[in-house]
Amino acid sequence: MAVAMDADRLAQTLAREDRLAPLYCVTGDEPLLVTEALDALRAAARDKGYTERTTLVMDARSDWSAVLAATQSVSLFGDRKLLELKLATGKPGKAGGDTLARLAELSAGQTDPDTVIVVALPKLDRATREGKWMTALTRHGTVVEVPDVDRQRLPGWIGARLARQNQQVDDATRQWMADMVEGNLLAAHQEIMKLGLLHPEGLISAQEVERAVMNVARYDVFGLRDAMLAGDSARVVRMLDGLRAEGEALVLVLWAVGEEIRTLARLADARANGQDMNGLMRRLRVFGNHERLAQQALSRVPPAAWPAAVQHAHEVDRLVKGLHVPGRLSDPWEEMLRLALRVAAAGKRRAG
């Protein structure tokens, strides 16, 4: 069955249940909210005696026999296991789809499983939702659809998150913060955590919030994103060097760049198929200066270049996780630079 719930509601639901289900599927567009939902599942699993955890990052080219082997292996100490399968692309391929359908069927009827399986997916499109393997997961497992926080709800979300750390700001300041992060939940989360570190509990003035939010590093991931979209290769190099020197987490840099590339790939495909670009941009929360730069990139970069860029981002993700990727540099920062320049420099020679 499929249910829509955020991490808090999921945690409350799991706490009321004596046992975990054998199979869960967590899907959503917002990386922060999906991660929090997964954290809620992990915490519930630990509380119920699932002390061993195995995580596999899978795609259409992976060896899916390793998944079946992981479900059949037995701990030497008799520990129960949580098996996480992460499908960043949402496309397991035929072998992966067959394996997921098989796992779903095997989970049917289990009431107190020794292994709990959690499948993490991006938000499902219609074709994926109606596919055989996803139908099997929905029929035999619990599908948790993590809802997005749209732009209209973001000020309230910011207020609720501040309340968790016993802090408050006025309505106008919440609206200002939402405008500053351009609808980006991870950026909003970072600013909220920063306020928790810089200020005591209680009411925080608008001036104090503005000073904290505006006091950011010269080199930031959204500036890198904008330089890439603008085709400013020299600035891309400078900003990425700055982020690396300042000790920024590469996973955050890849998230900003990779999510942008995936968004633009969707927009380029929609444009090629004559779909409503303005409506799609609103749904993807691309607006303001971000929209202007996205349009600029879509006009400069050939449509056929986007699928390869998406694949490149996936390969950088594997490098960040310490995996070897044939044909790519071993240093993930260097390959991150090649990825950003792939977009920044695209179309320049032809345009000249």
XYZ file of C-alpha atoms in Angstrom:
352
model
C 0.000 0.000 0.000
C 1.091 3.624 -0.541
C 0.780 6.301 2.138
C 1.847 9.949 2.157
C 3.673 10.946 5.336
C 6.679 12.957 6.444
C 9.432 11.741 8.763
C 7.650 12.822 11.959
C 4.435 11.025 11.108
C 6.363 7.966 9.943
C 8.294 7.845 13.220
C 5.055 8.099 15.211
C 3.437 5.363 13.133
C 6.389 3.006 13.532
C 6.560 3.644 17.293
C 2.959 2.447 17.674
C 3.629 -0.834 15.884
C 5.014 -3.902 17.626
C 6.842 -5.148 14.529
C 8.214 -3.711 11.341
C 6.853 -4.723 7.969
C 9.207 -6.861 5.857
C 9.382 -4.321 3.029
C 9.302 -0.523 2.801
C 9.713 1.799 -0.169
C 10.500 5.485 0.465
C 10.053 7.877 -2.441
C 10.177 11.656 -2.833
C 11.723 14.630 -4.612
C 13.278 16.418 -1.632
C 16.610 14.792 -0.597
C 16.447 16.269 2.909
C 12.938 14.966 3.622
C 13.650 11.537 2.139
C 16.813 11.272 4.246
C 14.855 12.163 7.380
C 12.247 9.509 6.571
C 15.003 6.942 6.114
C 16.512 8.023 9.439
C 13.127 7.433 11.097
C 13.038 3.908 9.680
C 16.597 3.218 10.834
C 15.817 4.413 14.355
C 12.710 2.243 14.533
C 14.695 -0.733 13.262
C 17.353 -0.275 15.949
C 14.679 -0.044 18.635
C 13.168 -3.320 17.421
C 16.441 -5.236 17.387
C 17.669 -4.785 13.813
C 21.221 -3.992 14.820
C 22.941 -4.886 11.544
C 22.580 -2.617 8.517
C 23.680 -3.138 4.911
C 23.387 -0.420 2.258
C 23.649 -1.090 -1.476
C 23.606 1.651 -4.124
C 22.073 0.097 -7.220
C 21.233 0.992 -10.808
C 20.452 -0.739 -14.091
C 24.075 -1.859 -14.510
C 24.555 -3.264 -11.000
C 24.950 -6.916 -10.074
C 21.533 -7.557 -8.574
C 22.491 -11.062 -7.463
C 24.276 -9.301 -4.592
C 20.892 -8.117 -3.324
C 19.474 -11.625 -3.131
C 22.685 -12.807 -1.469
C 22.371 -10.052 1.146
C 18.835 -11.162 2.031
C 19.943 -14.772 2.479
C 23.148 -14.208 4.473
C 22.926 -14.941 8.192
C 24.816 -12.978 10.840
C 27.308 -14.955 12.917
C 25.822 -13.333 16.002
C 22.204 -13.878 15.062
C 21.557 -10.155 14.584
C 18.554 -9.088 12.580
C 19.290 -6.969 9.552
C 18.105 -3.803 7.827
C 18.908 -3.922 4.100
C 18.779 -0.574 2.292
C 18.660 -0.407 -1.500
C 19.213 3.064 -2.925
C 18.187 3.687 -6.542
C 19.248 7.267 -7.287
C 17.988 7.085 -10.860
C 14.774 5.220 -10.066
C 15.538 2.910 -12.997
C 16.657 -0.580 -11.860
C 16.717 -2.088 -15.356
C 15.258 -5.483 -16.230
C 17.416 -7.543 -13.866
C 16.840 -5.082 -11.052
C 13.116 -4.895 -11.706
C 12.834 -8.682 -11.672
C 14.801 -8.829 -8.418
C 12.646 -6.187 -6.727
C 9.471 -7.948 -7.825
C 10.876 -11.226 -6.482
C 11.779 -9.622 -3.127
C 8.277 -8.186 -2.889
C 6.722 -11.591 -3.470
C 9.018 -13.231 -0.903
C 8.045 -10.649 1.699
C 4.342 -11.428 1.359
C 2.951 -13.041 4.479
C 5.995 -12.417 6.694
C 4.982 -11.088 10.093
C 8.270 -10.886 12.014
C 11.072 -10.878 9.409
C 14.746 -11.323 10.242
C 15.596 -8.955 7.387
C 13.699 -5.727 6.703
C 14.202 -4.300 3.222
C 14.012 -0.566 2.514
C 14.035 0.663 -1.090
C 14.777 4.398 -1.566
C 13.644 5.990 -4.834
C 13.170 9.471 -6.292
C 9.617 10.633 -6.830
C 7.826 8.220 -9.135
C 6.658 9.202 -12.573
C 3.565 7.581 -14.037
C 5.462 5.005 -16.105
C 7.513 3.854 -13.095
C 4.486 3.759 -10.825
C 2.676 1.439 -13.245
C 5.703 -0.794 -13.907
C 5.614 -4.449 -12.885
C 8.283 -4.171 -10.194
C 6.791 -1.046 -8.607
C 3.334 -2.601 -8.684
C 4.761 -5.575 -6.775
C 6.415 -3.305 -4.192
C 3.131 -1.451 -3.688
C 1.090 -4.657 -3.402
C 3.331 -6.456 -0.916
C 5.176 -3.635 0.850
C 4.572 -0.278 2.509
C 5.262 2.606 0.130
C 5.966 5.886 1.932
C 5.541 8.865 -0.384
C 7.286 11.817 1.280
C 5.363 14.978 0.302
C 7.143 18.056 -0.993
C 7.049 21.382 0.825
C 5.888 23.833 -1.815
C 6.847 27.504 -1.882
C 3.602 28.599 -0.223
C 4.129 26.267 2.744
C 7.845 26.973 3.173
C 7.535 29.886 5.670
C 5.391 27.696 7.932
C 7.884 24.838 7.572
C 10.712 27.184 8.579
C 8.731 28.305 11.630
C 8.060 24.718 12.680
C 11.727 23.778 12.326
C 12.790 26.791 14.395
C 10.259 25.795 17.048
C 12.021 22.439 17.384
C 15.047 24.306 18.707
C 12.815 26.609 20.803
C 13.360 29.644 18.588
C 10.891 31.960 16.873
C 10.904 34.690 14.235
C 8.047 36.856 13.022
C 5.972 36.139 9.910
C 7.802 38.642 7.716
C 11.174 37.139 8.638
C 9.993 33.621 7.829
C 8.842 34.895 4.438
C 12.195 36.633 3.905
C 14.099 33.443 4.726
C 11.952 31.482 2.268
C 12.741 34.037 -0.435
C 16.472 33.898 0.322
C 16.738 30.117 -0.105
C 14.625 30.158 -3.308
C 12.491 27.246 -2.132
C 15.511 25.024 -1.425
C 14.801 22.945 1.694
C 18.385 21.884 2.296
C 19.529 25.500 2.216
C 16.691 26.456 4.570
C 17.647 23.610 6.906
C 21.256 24.827 6.991
C 20.197 28.376 7.859
C 17.897 27.132 10.622
C 20.698 25.044 12.127
C 23.008 28.062 11.892
C 20.523 30.162 13.878
C 20.432 27.425 16.499
C 24.193 27.675 16.888
C 24.441 31.469 16.835
C 21.467 32.483 18.983
C 19.868 31.341 22.257
C 16.315 30.076 22.572
C 13.500 32.562 22.203
C 12.589 35.268 19.704
C 15.237 36.225 17.142
C 14.960 39.659 15.582
C 14.796 40.232 11.844
C 18.148 42.043 11.960
C 19.837 39.120 13.718
C 18.420 36.648 11.196
C 19.542 38.785 8.256
C 23.076 39.085 9.595
C 23.287 35.310 10.117
C 21.844 34.350 6.744
C 23.817 36.906 4.742
C 27.100 36.042 6.482
C 27.898 33.134 4.172
C 31.132 31.977 2.596
C 32.259 33.744 -0.561
C 32.259 30.417 -2.301
C 28.889 28.694 -1.962
C 27.252 25.822 -3.778
C 24.460 27.925 -5.242
C 26.946 30.420 -6.611
C 28.700 27.489 -8.258
C 25.391 26.373 -9.726
C 24.712 29.843 -11.114
C 28.197 30.145 -12.624
C 27.706 26.779 -14.334
C 24.350 27.844 -15.764
C 25.750 31.181 -16.934
C 28.557 29.424 -18.805
C 31.252 31.201 -16.767
C 33.905 28.485 -16.814
C 36.586 30.569 -15.108
C 34.263 31.346 -12.195
C 33.281 27.667 -11.951
C 36.959 26.751 -11.516
C 37.546 29.487 -8.921
C 34.446 28.642 -6.901
C 35.038 24.908 -6.886
C 38.651 25.479 -5.786
C 37.321 27.743 -3.027
C 34.760 25.217 -1.845
C 37.412 22.530 -1.700
C 39.860 24.787 0.188
C 37.173 25.745 2.714
C 36.451 22.078 3.462
C 32.950 22.037 2.030
C 31.455 18.540 1.860
C 31.743 17.215 -1.684
C 28.429 15.404 -1.308
C 26.709 18.790 -0.865
C 28.493 20.241 -3.911
C 27.464 17.234 -5.988
C 23.902 17.509 -4.717
C 23.619 21.134 -5.876
C 25.208 20.508 -9.278
C 23.723 17.064 -9.885
C 20.158 18.070 -8.967
C 20.452 21.076 -11.263
C 21.611 18.913 -14.159
C 18.754 16.470 -13.611
C 16.275 19.369 -13.476
C 17.583 20.856 -16.711
C 17.531 17.452 -18.388
C 13.824 17.207 -17.566
C 13.218 20.717 -18.875
C 15.166 20.068 -22.075
C 13.172 16.896 -22.705
C 9.912 18.755 -22.054
C 10.899 21.519 -24.466
C 11.795 18.978 -27.165
C 8.364 17.368 -26.750
C 6.465 20.657 -26.875
C 5.335 20.565 -23.251
C 4.420 23.596 -21.120
C 7.812 24.869 -19.940
C 6.446 27.562 -17.633
C 4.215 25.130 -15.800
C 7.013 22.595 -15.399
C 9.407 25.264 -14.104
C 6.862 26.218 -11.462
C 6.495 22.580 -10.385
C 10.277 22.203 -10.225
C 10.518 25.478 -8.238
C 12.684 27.227 -10.817
C 11.896 30.929 -10.693
C 13.432 34.394 -10.469
C 17.110 34.689 -11.305
C 17.390 30.911 -11.238
C 14.828 30.695 -14.041
C 16.693 33.265 -16.138
C 19.958 31.339 -15.808
C 18.238 28.005 -16.489
C 16.739 29.381 -19.699
C 20.171 30.649 -20.687
C 21.723 27.216 -20.145
C 18.943 25.438 -22.022
C 19.494 27.729 -25.002
C 23.261 27.188 -24.974
C 23.606 23.466 -24.219
C 22.497 21.052 -26.984
C 19.485 18.964 -25.874
C 21.328 15.725 -26.649
C 24.052 16.642 -24.117
C 21.842 16.431 -21.038
C 21.434 12.623 -20.710
C 25.213 12.182 -20.804
C 25.603 14.900 -18.158
C 23.077 13.109 -15.911
C 25.046 9.880 -16.296
C 28.272 11.753 -15.527
C 26.729 13.084 -12.295
C 25.759 9.541 -11.326
C 29.341 8.400 -11.911
C 30.717 11.231 -9.762
C 28.352 10.070 -7.027
C 29.918 6.625 -7.227
C 33.397 8.178 -6.956
C 32.326 10.153 -3.879
C 31.253 6.841 -2.321
C 34.747 5.454 -2.930
C 33.853 3.245 -5.894
C 35.980 2.874 -9.015
C 34.442 4.148 -12.245
C 36.212 3.126 -15.456
C 37.139 6.087 -17.632
C 36.857 8.614 -14.793
C 39.537 10.300 -12.685
C 40.159 8.760 -9.282
C 39.933 12.146 -7.501
C 36.185 12.917 -7.151
C 36.862 16.668 -6.807
C 38.641 16.705 -10.165
C 35.828 14.747 -11.768
C 33.345 17.128 -10.128
C 35.113 19.972 -11.922
C 34.878 18.136 -15.230
C 31.156 17.656 -14.670
C 30.500 21.338 -13.920
C 32.617 22.451 -16.887
C 30.767 19.995 -19.096
C 27.714 22.213 -18.708
C 29.472 25.577 -18.366
C 31.536 25.173 -21.544
C 28.901 23.400 -23.651
C 27.905 25.213 -26.826
C 30.649 27.818 -26.566
C 32.702 26.602 -29.534
C 29.679 26.247 -31.744
C 28.308 29.605 -30.648
C 31.637 31.262 -31.436
